[in-house]
């Protein structure tokens, strides 16, 4: 067992955001979290990363209670978090960022090999600055490359499709399909996109701060689609 959440409760302004969540994540899985807006998905992963602290409950990483640990301490233990909008770094090149992420010196040839794995023409990107000249899709791929170099036990993506165009999204799907070769360990991804949910080993469906169901992607998608169709027919 890689990660376990025990009775996680979280509220803001007297409103329940997460209502006694219990969840176990296995090692080496590609897991997707989905559900309607406001269901608590982003808050849940922020609690796992330590960006938010639960009002009650525990977060265990490989049996160790990390509930009170900081973001930095959790990162050192092997949890990596990718935001919806990748961070830009003025004056830092892609090559610099990859070296920082890998915490080691590397040649440009080695950096190019990593970029190639996320579908970027390496020679065109290795010396580019991480700034507004890069598209949303390019920034997402570079971020995935940095995550791969960290070798995290648990990698979290919060809606990676946000803010990118359809063409970039289609290419991004190819990267996620090869995630096991790119990123070692467990991947946890928040998404509303059917294409991403389809390639997941397991899908967690959330609603109103609770986990409504956990199952294979096909099962969850079929049930969700059926409910949507029934709702449309009643209208």
Short mmCIF file of N, CA and C in Angstrom, two decimals, residues 96-181:
data_model
loop_
_atom_site.label_atom_id
_atom_site.label_comp_id
_atom_site.label_asym_id
_atom_site.label_seq_id
_atom_site.Cartn_x
_atom_site.Cartn_y
_atom_site.Cartn_z
N UNK A 96 18.17 24.01 -17.78
CA UNK A 96 18.39 24.34 -16.37
C UNK A 96 17.34 23.68 -15.48
N UNK A 97 16.08 23.77 -15.92
CA UNK A 97 14.98 23.23 -15.12
C UNK A 97 15.08 21.72 -14.97
N UNK A 98 15.47 21.03 -16.04
CA UNK A 98 15.61 19.58 -15.98
C UNK A 98 16.72 19.18 -15.02
N UNK A 99 17.80 19.94 -15.00
CA UNK A 99 18.90 19.64 -14.07
C UNK A 99 18.46 19.85 -12.62
N UNK A 100 17.69 20.91 -12.39
CA UNK A 100 17.19 21.18 -11.04
C UNK A 100 16.24 20.06 -10.60
N UNK A 101 15.36 19.66 -11.51
CA UNK A 101 14.38 18.61 -11.19
C UNK A 101 15.06 17.28 -10.89
N UNK A 102 16.09 16.97 -11.66
CA UNK A 102 16.80 15.71 -11.48
C UNK A 102 17.80 15.73 -10.35
N UNK A 103 18.06 16.93 -9.80
CA UNK A 103 19.03 17.10 -8.71
C UNK A 103 20.39 16.51 -9.04
N UNK A 104 20.78 16.70 -10.30
CA UNK A 104 22.08 16.17 -10.72
C UNK A 104 22.53 16.87 -11.99
N UNK A 105 23.80 16.78 -12.27
CA UNK A 105 24.32 17.31 -13.53
C UNK A 105 23.94 16.33 -14.65
N UNK A 106 23.62 16.87 -15.80
CA UNK A 106 23.32 16.02 -16.95
C UNK A 106 23.78 16.72 -18.21
N UNK A 107 24.12 15.96 -19.20
CA UNK A 107 24.52 16.54 -20.47
C UNK A 107 23.28 16.96 -21.23
N UNK A 108 23.48 17.78 -22.26
CA UNK A 108 22.34 18.18 -23.07
C UNK A 108 21.77 17.00 -23.86
N UNK A 109 22.62 16.04 -24.15
CA UNK A 109 22.15 14.83 -24.83
C UNK A 109 21.18 14.08 -23.93
N UNK A 110 21.51 13.97 -22.64
CA UNK A 110 20.63 13.30 -21.67
C UNK A 110 19.32 14.07 -21.52
N UNK A 111 19.43 15.41 -21.49
CA UNK A 111 18.22 16.24 -21.38
C UNK A 111 17.33 16.06 -22.61
N UNK A 112 17.94 15.96 -23.76
CA UNK A 112 17.19 15.78 -25.00
C UNK A 112 16.45 14.44 -25.01
N UNK A 113 17.07 13.43 -24.43
CA UNK A 113 16.43 12.11 -24.37
C UNK A 113 15.16 12.17 -23.53
N UNK A 114 15.21 12.92 -22.43
CA UNK A 114 14.04 13.07 -21.57
C UNK A 114 12.94 13.82 -22.30
N UNK A 115 13.29 14.90 -22.99
CA UNK A 115 12.30 15.68 -23.73
C UNK A 115 11.65 14.87 -24.85
N UNK A 116 12.44 14.02 -25.48
CA UNK A 116 11.91 13.17 -26.55
C UNK A 116 10.84 12.22 -26.02
N UNK A 117 10.99 11.78 -24.79
CA UNK A 117 10.02 10.86 -24.20
C UNK A 117 8.66 11.50 -23.99
N UNK A 118 8.63 12.83 -23.88
CA UNK A 118 7.34 13.51 -23.73
C UNK A 118 6.89 14.15 -25.05
N UNK A 119 7.53 13.74 -26.14
CA UNK A 119 7.07 14.14 -27.46
C UNK A 119 7.51 15.51 -27.95
N UNK A 120 8.59 16.04 -27.39
CA UNK A 120 9.10 17.33 -27.85
C UNK A 120 10.34 17.13 -28.70
N UNK A 121 10.44 17.92 -29.76
CA UNK A 121 11.64 17.89 -30.60
C UNK A 121 12.76 18.55 -29.80
N UNK A 122 13.57 17.72 -29.18
CA UNK A 122 14.48 18.17 -28.13
C UNK A 122 15.37 19.35 -28.50
N UNK A 123 15.98 19.32 -29.68
CA UNK A 123 16.92 20.37 -30.06
C UNK A 123 16.27 21.75 -30.10
N UNK A 124 14.97 21.77 -30.35
CA UNK A 124 14.25 23.05 -30.43
C UNK A 124 13.89 23.61 -29.06
N UNK A 125 13.95 22.76 -28.03
CA UNK A 125 13.44 23.18 -26.72
C UNK A 125 14.50 23.25 -25.63
N UNK A 126 15.57 22.50 -25.73
CA UNK A 126 16.48 22.36 -24.61
C UNK A 126 17.07 23.69 -24.13
N UNK A 127 17.28 24.66 -25.05
CA UNK A 127 17.86 25.95 -24.66
C UNK A 127 16.83 27.07 -24.57
N UNK A 128 15.56 26.73 -24.70
CA UNK A 128 14.53 27.77 -24.63
C UNK A 128 14.24 28.16 -23.18
N UNK A 129 13.86 29.41 -23.00
CA UNK A 129 13.54 29.91 -21.68
C UNK A 129 12.10 29.51 -21.31
N UNK A 130 11.87 29.22 -20.02
CA UNK A 130 10.53 28.86 -19.54
C UNK A 130 9.74 30.13 -19.35
N UNK A 131 9.12 30.61 -20.43
CA UNK A 131 8.38 31.87 -20.35
C UNK A 131 7.12 31.81 -21.22
N UNK A 132 6.53 32.97 -21.47
CA UNK A 132 5.28 33.06 -22.21
C UNK A 132 5.38 32.68 -23.67
N UNK A 133 6.58 32.47 -24.18
CA UNK A 133 6.72 32.07 -25.59
C UNK A 133 6.33 30.60 -25.80
N UNK A 134 6.24 29.86 -24.72
CA UNK A 134 5.85 28.45 -24.80
C UNK A 134 4.34 28.31 -24.65
N UNK A 135 3.74 27.45 -25.44
CA UNK A 135 2.30 27.24 -25.37
C UNK A 135 1.95 26.41 -24.13
N UNK A 136 0.64 26.36 -23.81
CA UNK A 136 0.20 25.57 -22.67
C UNK A 136 0.56 24.11 -22.80
N UNK A 137 0.42 23.58 -24.01
CA UNK A 137 0.75 22.18 -24.24
C UNK A 137 2.23 21.90 -24.09
N UNK A 138 3.07 22.84 -24.56
CA UNK A 138 4.52 22.68 -24.43
C UNK A 138 4.94 22.72 -22.97
N UNK A 139 4.35 23.64 -22.20
CA UNK A 139 4.67 23.75 -20.78
C UNK A 139 4.27 22.49 -20.02
N UNK A 140 3.10 21.93 -20.40
CA UNK A 140 2.65 20.70 -19.74
C UNK A 140 3.64 19.56 -19.98
N UNK A 141 4.12 19.43 -21.20
CA UNK A 141 5.05 18.35 -21.52
C UNK A 141 6.39 18.54 -20.79
N UNK A 142 6.85 19.77 -20.73
CA UNK A 142 8.10 20.05 -20.01
C UNK A 142 7.93 19.73 -18.53
N UNK A 143 6.76 20.06 -17.99
CA UNK A 143 6.48 19.76 -16.59
C UNK A 143 6.50 18.25 -16.35
N UNK A 144 5.90 17.48 -17.27
CA UNK A 144 5.91 16.02 -17.14
C UNK A 144 7.35 15.49 -17.18
N UNK A 145 8.17 16.09 -18.02
CA UNK A 145 9.58 15.68 -18.09
C UNK A 145 10.29 15.93 -16.76
N UNK A 146 10.01 17.06 -16.12
CA UNK A 146 10.64 17.35 -14.83
C UNK A 146 10.15 16.37 -13.76
N UNK A 147 8.86 16.04 -13.82
CA UNK A 147 8.29 15.08 -12.87
C UNK A 147 8.95 13.71 -13.04
N UNK A 148 9.16 13.32 -14.29
CA UNK A 148 9.80 12.03 -14.57
C UNK A 148 11.19 11.96 -13.94
N UNK A 149 11.91 13.07 -14.01
CA UNK A 149 13.28 13.09 -13.46
C UNK A 149 13.30 13.04 -11.93
N UNK A 150 12.23 13.47 -11.31
CA UNK A 150 12.19 13.45 -9.84
C UNK A 150 12.09 12.03 -9.29
N UNK A 151 11.54 11.12 -10.11
CA UNK A 151 11.40 9.74 -9.67
C UNK A 151 10.49 9.61 -8.46
N UNK A 152 9.38 10.33 -8.45
CA UNK A 152 8.48 10.35 -7.31
C UNK A 152 7.75 9.02 -7.13
N UNK A 153 7.41 8.71 -5.87
CA UNK A 153 6.60 7.53 -5.58
C UNK A 153 5.16 7.78 -5.99
N UNK A 154 4.70 9.02 -5.80
CA UNK A 154 3.34 9.41 -6.15
C UNK A 154 3.38 10.73 -6.90
N UNK A 155 2.83 10.75 -8.11
CA UNK A 155 2.78 11.96 -8.92
C UNK A 155 1.32 12.37 -9.10
N UNK A 156 1.01 13.63 -8.76
CA UNK A 156 -0.36 14.12 -8.81
C UNK A 156 -0.49 15.19 -9.89
N UNK A 157 -1.48 15.03 -10.77
CA UNK A 157 -1.79 16.02 -11.79
C UNK A 157 -3.20 16.56 -11.56
N UNK A 158 -3.32 17.87 -11.43
CA UNK A 158 -4.63 18.51 -11.23
C UNK A 158 -5.12 19.08 -12.57
N UNK A 159 -6.02 18.34 -13.23
CA UNK A 159 -6.61 18.73 -14.50
C UNK A 159 -5.56 19.21 -15.52
N UNK A 160 -4.72 18.31 -15.99
CA UNK A 160 -3.65 18.70 -16.92
C UNK A 160 -4.17 19.22 -18.26
N UNK A 161 -5.45 18.94 -18.57
CA UNK A 161 -6.02 19.42 -19.84
C UNK A 161 -6.43 20.88 -19.78
N UNK A 162 -6.44 21.48 -18.59
CA UNK A 162 -6.89 22.87 -18.43
C UNK A 162 -5.98 23.85 -19.17
N UNK A 163 -6.58 24.73 -19.92
CA UNK A 163 -5.84 25.82 -20.55
C UNK A 163 -5.05 25.47 -21.79
N UNK A 164 -5.29 24.27 -22.38
CA UNK A 164 -4.58 23.94 -23.61
C UNK A 164 -5.58 23.67 -24.73
N UNK A 165 -5.14 23.89 -25.96
CA UNK A 165 -6.03 23.72 -27.11
C UNK A 165 -6.23 22.25 -27.43
N UNK A 166 -7.19 21.98 -28.33
CA UNK A 166 -7.56 20.60 -28.66
C UNK A 166 -6.39 19.82 -29.25
N UNK A 167 -5.59 20.46 -30.12
CA UNK A 167 -4.45 19.77 -30.73
C UNK A 167 -3.44 19.37 -29.67
N UNK A 168 -3.14 20.30 -28.76
CA UNK A 168 -2.19 20.01 -27.68
C UNK A 168 -2.71 18.91 -26.78
N UNK A 169 -4.04 18.93 -26.53
CA UNK A 169 -4.64 17.91 -25.67
C UNK A 169 -4.50 16.52 -26.30
N UNK A 170 -4.76 16.43 -27.59
CA UNK A 170 -4.65 15.14 -28.29
C UNK A 170 -3.25 14.58 -28.19
N UNK A 171 -2.25 15.45 -28.32
CA UNK A 171 -0.86 15.02 -28.19
C UNK A 171 -0.50 14.68 -26.75
N UNK A 172 -1.13 15.38 -25.82
CA UNK A 172 -0.88 15.12 -24.40
C UNK A 172 -1.38 13.74 -24.00
N UNK A 173 -2.49 13.32 -24.59
CA UNK A 173 -3.04 12.00 -24.31
C UNK A 173 -2.02 10.92 -24.63
N UNK A 174 -1.29 11.09 -25.73
CA UNK A 174 -0.27 10.11 -26.11
C UNK A 174 0.80 9.99 -25.02
N UNK A 175 1.14 11.13 -24.43
CA UNK A 175 2.13 11.13 -23.35
C UNK A 175 1.60 10.36 -22.14
N UNK A 176 0.35 10.61 -21.77
CA UNK A 176 -0.23 9.93 -20.62
C UNK A 176 -0.43 8.44 -20.88
N UNK A 177 -0.67 8.07 -22.13
CA UNK A 177 -0.80 6.65 -22.47
C UNK A 177 0.51 5.90 -22.21
N UNK A 178 1.62 6.63 -22.35
CA UNK A 178 2.94 6.02 -22.12
C UNK A 178 3.49 6.38 -20.74
N UNK A 179 2.59 6.78 -19.82
CA UNK A 179 3.00 7.28 -18.52
C UNK A 179 3.86 6.30 -17.73
N UNK A 180 3.55 5.02 -17.84
CA UNK A 180 4.30 4.04 -17.05
C UNK A 180 5.77 3.98 -17.46
N UNK A 181 6.04 4.28 -18.75
CA UNK A 181 7.43 4.28 -19.20
C UNK A 181 8.12 5.59 -18.85
#
